[in-house]
């Protein structure tokens, strides 16, 4: 198996309950600017991390129906176009969201390598992230499933 590009899947359906009172159900953590008012949000940082067009396709973003306009605006603010924004009518956690993304990704008979990322994590060492990702791709080319933790 040869992998040309990776299809990122950004999970952005959180409810905002863990960082209360900063985040709340109407504006969850992933859409907040934590460092300062001029910084990128968690969501935007995640998108920027995988915005290298040589290695990554445009991402799938999975979010709640209520957050679709926030997602679209935050993507527009960093000049990134999503391949698709998949809307969850009701949040059902990670496994169903990944399943929907995988089904959508295979819609045209393709079988792309998916990189599933939560939209609310900080990764400070981007070089290390890229190194680990390249190592993971080698395993994926051998038909293995790789998870990060």
PDB file of C-alpha atoms in Angstrom:
ATOM      1  CA  UNK A   1       0.000   0.000   0.000  1.00  0.00           C
ATOM      2  CA  UNK A   2       1.384   3.402  -0.990  1.00  0.00           C
ATOM      3  CA  UNK A   3       0.035   6.482   0.768  1.00  0.00           C
ATOM      4  CA  UNK A   4       0.005   9.670  -1.280  1.00  0.00           C
ATOM      5  CA  UNK A   5      -1.794  12.091   1.024  1.00  0.00           C
ATOM      6  CA  UNK A   6      -3.416  11.860   4.413  1.00  0.00           C
ATOM      7  CA  UNK A   7      -7.057  12.818   4.906  1.00  0.00           C
ATOM      8  CA  UNK A   8      -7.374  14.623   8.255  1.00  0.00           C
ATOM      9  CA  UNK A   9     -10.594  14.169  10.195  1.00  0.00           C
ATOM     10  CA  UNK A  10     -11.079  16.871  12.822  1.00  0.00           C
ATOM     11  CA  UNK A  11     -13.446  15.965  15.654  1.00  0.00           C
ATOM     12  CA  UNK A  12     -15.042  19.165  16.851  1.00  0.00           C
ATOM     13  CA  UNK A  13     -18.235  18.106  18.541  1.00  0.00           C
ATOM     14  CA  UNK A  14     -17.409  18.723  22.200  1.00  0.00           C
ATOM     15  CA  UNK A  15     -19.957  20.222  24.553  1.00  0.00           C
ATOM     16  CA  UNK A  16     -17.789  22.758  26.364  1.00  0.00           C
ATOM     17  CA  UNK A  17     -18.336  21.363  29.843  1.00  0.00           C
ATOM     18  CA  UNK A  18     -14.702  20.696  30.826  1.00  0.00           C
ATOM     19  CA  UNK A  19     -13.347  24.239  30.763  1.00  0.00           C
ATOM     20  CA  UNK A  20     -16.343  25.951  32.319  1.00  0.00           C
ATOM     21  CA  UNK A  21     -16.854  28.884  32.850  1.00  0.00           C
ATOM     22  CA  UNK A  22     -14.679  29.895  29.875  1.00  0.00           C
ATOM     23  CA  UNK A  23     -16.351  27.361  27.616  1.00  0.00           C
ATOM     24  CA  UNK A  24     -19.998  26.447  27.609  1.00  0.00           C
ATOM     25  CA  UNK A  25     -22.386  24.515  25.415  1.00  0.00           C
ATOM     26  CA  UNK A  26     -22.937  27.538  23.157  1.00  0.00           C
ATOM     27  CA  UNK A  27     -19.171  28.109  22.724  1.00  0.00           C
ATOM     28  CA  UNK A  28     -17.079  25.000  23.528  1.00  0.00           C
ATOM     29  CA  UNK A  29     -13.362  24.988  24.398  1.00  0.00           C
ATOM     30  CA  UNK A  30     -12.149  24.198  20.881  1.00  0.00           C
ATOM     31  CA  UNK A  31     -13.385  27.566  19.606  1.00  0.00           C
ATOM     32  CA  UNK A  32     -11.673  29.660  22.305  1.00  0.00           C
ATOM     33  CA  UNK A  33      -8.496  31.700  22.065  1.00  0.00           C
ATOM     34  CA  UNK A  34      -6.670  30.589  25.183  1.00  0.00           C
ATOM     35  CA  UNK A  35      -3.275  32.302  24.866  1.00  0.00           C
ATOM     36  CA  UNK A  36      -4.565  35.813  24.108  1.00  0.00           C
ATOM     37  CA  UNK A  37      -7.157  37.593  21.999  1.00  0.00           C
ATOM     38  CA  UNK A  38      -4.874  37.581  18.932  1.00  0.00           C
ATOM     39  CA  UNK A  39      -3.988  33.895  19.089  1.00  0.00           C
ATOM     40  CA  UNK A  40      -5.590  31.100  17.143  1.00  0.00           C
ATOM     41  CA  UNK A  41      -8.253  28.950  18.754  1.00  0.00           C
ATOM     42  CA  UNK A  42      -7.650  25.299  19.635  1.00  0.00           C
ATOM     43  CA  UNK A  43      -9.630  24.363  16.501  1.00  0.00           C
ATOM     44  CA  UNK A  44      -7.620  26.697  14.266  1.00  0.00           C
ATOM     45  CA  UNK A  45      -4.318  25.420  15.717  1.00  0.00           C
ATOM     46  CA  UNK A  46      -5.411  21.866  14.892  1.00  0.00           C
ATOM     47  CA  UNK A  47      -6.292  22.835  11.323  1.00  0.00           C
ATOM     48  CA  UNK A  48      -3.015  24.718  10.857  1.00  0.00           C
ATOM     49  CA  UNK A  49      -1.081  21.692  12.114  1.00  0.00           C
ATOM     50  CA  UNK A  50      -2.280  19.690   9.106  1.00  0.00           C
ATOM     51  CA  UNK A  51      -2.531  22.439   6.484  1.00  0.00           C
ATOM     52  CA  UNK A  52       0.555  21.329   4.529  1.00  0.00           C
ATOM     53  CA  UNK A  53      -0.941  20.640   1.095  1.00  0.00           C
ATOM     54  CA  UNK A  54       1.965  18.388   0.090  1.00  0.00           C
ATOM     55  CA  UNK A  55       1.146  15.770   2.704  1.00  0.00           C
ATOM     56  CA  UNK A  56      -2.471  16.412   3.637  1.00  0.00           C
ATOM     57  CA  UNK A  57      -5.757  16.705   1.798  1.00  0.00           C
ATOM     58  CA  UNK A  58      -8.259  19.334   2.871  1.00  0.00           C
ATOM     59  CA  UNK A  59      -9.810  18.112   6.124  1.00  0.00           C
ATOM     60  CA  UNK A  60     -13.151  16.661   7.026  1.00  0.00           C
ATOM     61  CA  UNK A  61     -14.544  18.503  10.042  1.00  0.00           C
ATOM     62  CA  UNK A  62     -17.182  16.870  12.207  1.00  0.00           C
ATOM     63  CA  UNK A  63     -19.190  19.183  14.455  1.00  0.00           C
ATOM     64  CA  UNK A  64     -22.592  19.749  16.006  1.00  0.00           C
ATOM     65  CA  UNK A  65     -25.266  21.372  13.865  1.00  0.00           C
ATOM     66  CA  UNK A  66     -25.245  24.309  16.315  1.00  0.00           C
ATOM     67  CA  UNK A  67     -21.524  24.935  15.691  1.00  0.00           C
ATOM     68  CA  UNK A  68     -21.532  24.857  11.885  1.00  0.00           C
ATOM     69  CA  UNK A  69     -21.346  28.638  11.507  1.00  0.00           C
ATOM     70  CA  UNK A  70     -18.558  28.951  14.102  1.00  0.00           C
ATOM     71  CA  UNK A  71     -16.578  26.254  12.273  1.00  0.00           C
ATOM     72  CA  UNK A  72     -17.103  27.905   8.891  1.00  0.00           C
ATOM     73  CA  UNK A  73     -16.094  31.316  10.248  1.00  0.00           C
ATOM     74  CA  UNK A  74     -12.982  29.999  12.007  1.00  0.00           C
ATOM     75  CA  UNK A  75     -11.905  28.177   8.841  1.00  0.00           C
ATOM     76  CA  UNK A  76     -12.501  31.330   6.795  1.00  0.00           C
ATOM     77  CA  UNK A  77     -10.429  33.392   9.243  1.00  0.00           C
ATOM     78  CA  UNK A  78      -7.356  31.240   8.567  1.00  0.00           C
ATOM     79  CA  UNK A  79      -8.114  30.842   4.847  1.00  0.00           C
ATOM     80  CA  UNK A  80      -8.655  27.068   4.938  1.00  0.00           C
ATOM     81  CA  UNK A  81     -11.372  25.259   3.026  1.00  0.00           C
ATOM     82  CA  UNK A  82     -12.631  21.987   4.438  1.00  0.00           C
ATOM     83  CA  UNK A  83     -13.188  19.093   2.079  1.00  0.00           C
ATOM     84  CA  UNK A  84     -16.419  18.529   3.950  1.00  0.00           C
ATOM     85  CA  UNK A  85     -18.133  19.653   7.145  1.00  0.00           C
ATOM     86  CA  UNK A  86     -20.137  16.759   8.529  1.00  0.00           C
ATOM     87  CA  UNK A  87     -22.894  17.748  10.933  1.00  0.00           C
ATOM     88  CA  UNK A  88     -23.988  15.647  13.872  1.00  0.00           C
ATOM     89  CA  UNK A  89     -27.666  16.169  14.668  1.00  0.00           C
ATOM     90  CA  UNK A  90     -26.976  14.626  18.087  1.00  0.00           C
ATOM     91  CA  UNK A  91     -23.551  13.989  19.617  1.00  0.00           C
ATOM     92  CA  UNK A  92     -22.846  10.270  19.962  1.00  0.00           C
ATOM     93  CA  UNK A  93     -19.149  10.407  20.927  1.00  0.00           C
ATOM     94  CA  UNK A  94     -16.035   9.480  19.002  1.00  0.00           C
ATOM     95  CA  UNK A  95     -16.644   6.072  17.392  1.00  0.00           C
ATOM     96  CA  UNK A  96     -19.793   7.026  15.427  1.00  0.00           C
ATOM     97  CA  UNK A  97     -18.169  10.283  14.277  1.00  0.00           C
ATOM     98  CA  UNK A  98     -15.098   8.437  12.977  1.00  0.00           C
ATOM     99  CA  UNK A  99     -17.325   5.833  11.320  1.00  0.00           C
ATOM    100  CA  UNK A 100     -19.278   8.506   9.447  1.00  0.00           C
ATOM    101  CA  UNK A 101     -16.012  10.132   8.318  1.00  0.00           C
ATOM    102  CA  UNK A 102     -14.635   6.797   7.114  1.00  0.00           C
ATOM    103  CA  UNK A 103     -17.822   6.014   5.168  1.00  0.00           C
ATOM    104  CA  UNK A 104     -17.781   9.487   3.601  1.00  0.00           C
ATOM    105  CA  UNK A 105     -14.064   9.161   2.747  1.00  0.00           C
ATOM    106  CA  UNK A 106     -14.705   5.883   0.903  1.00  0.00           C
ATOM    107  CA  UNK A 107     -17.736   7.243  -0.963  1.00  0.00           C
ATOM    108  CA  UNK A 108     -15.947   7.362  -4.350  1.00  0.00           C
ATOM    109  CA  UNK A 109     -14.314   3.955  -4.028  1.00  0.00           C
ATOM    110  CA  UNK A 110     -11.163   5.378  -2.446  1.00  0.00           C
ATOM    111  CA  UNK A 111      -9.531   4.039   0.712  1.00  0.00           C
ATOM    112  CA  UNK A 112      -7.554   6.992   2.099  1.00  0.00           C
ATOM    113  CA  UNK A 113      -5.383   7.059   5.193  1.00  0.00           C
ATOM    114  CA  UNK A 114      -7.316   8.953   7.862  1.00  0.00           C
ATOM    115  CA  UNK A 115      -5.644  10.979  10.581  1.00  0.00           C
ATOM    116  CA  UNK A 116      -8.274  11.548  13.266  1.00  0.00           C
ATOM    117  CA  UNK A 117      -7.542  14.518  15.503  1.00  0.00           C
ATOM    118  CA  UNK A 118      -9.476  16.074  18.371  1.00  0.00           C
ATOM    119  CA  UNK A 119      -9.864  19.809  17.846  1.00  0.00           C
ATOM    120  CA  UNK A 120      -9.061  20.822  21.407  1.00  0.00           C
ATOM    121  CA  UNK A 121      -5.493  19.602  21.988  1.00  0.00           C
ATOM    122  CA  UNK A 122      -2.299  21.601  22.084  1.00  0.00           C
ATOM    123  CA  UNK A 123       0.813  20.132  20.499  1.00  0.00           C
ATOM    124  CA  UNK A 124       3.773  22.363  21.249  1.00  0.00           C
ATOM    125  CA  UNK A 125       6.495  20.326  19.519  1.00  0.00           C
ATOM    126  CA  UNK A 126       5.338  20.306  15.894  1.00  0.00           C
ATOM    127  CA  UNK A 127       8.615  18.833  14.638  1.00  0.00           C
ATOM    128  CA  UNK A 128       8.175  15.845  16.940  1.00  0.00           C
ATOM    129  CA  UNK A 129       4.555  15.528  15.786  1.00  0.00           C
ATOM    130  CA  UNK A 130       5.708  15.360  12.150  1.00  0.00           C
ATOM    131  CA  UNK A 131       8.415  12.782  12.974  1.00  0.00           C
ATOM    132  CA  UNK A 132       5.960  10.540  14.813  1.00  0.00           C
ATOM    133  CA  UNK A 133       3.417  10.918  12.016  1.00  0.00           C
ATOM    134  CA  UNK A 134       5.982   9.841   9.390  1.00  0.00           C
ATOM    135  CA  UNK A 135       6.821   6.791  11.503  1.00  0.00           C
ATOM    136  CA  UNK A 136       3.121   5.947  11.779  1.00  0.00           C
ATOM    137  CA  UNK A 137       2.672   6.184   8.003  1.00  0.00           C
ATOM    138  CA  UNK A 138       5.277   3.456   7.527  1.00  0.00           C
ATOM    139  CA  UNK A 139       3.182   1.125   9.674  1.00  0.00           C
ATOM    140  CA  UNK A 140      -0.002   2.121   7.847  1.00  0.00           C
ATOM    141  CA  UNK A 141       1.634   1.279   4.512  1.00  0.00           C
ATOM    142  CA  UNK A 142       2.091  -2.233   5.941  1.00  0.00           C
ATOM    143  CA  UNK A 143      -1.662  -2.413   6.614  1.00  0.00           C
ATOM    144  CA  UNK A 144      -1.473  -1.693  10.335  1.00  0.00           C
ATOM    145  CA  UNK A 145      -3.710   0.555  12.411  1.00  0.00           C
ATOM    146  CA  UNK A 146      -1.864   3.201  14.442  1.00  0.00           C
ATOM    147  CA  UNK A 147      -3.141   5.155  17.415  1.00  0.00           C
ATOM    148  CA  UNK A 148      -1.447   7.940  19.349  1.00  0.00           C
ATOM    149  CA  UNK A 149      -1.844   8.535  23.043  1.00  0.00           C
TER     150      UNK A 149
END
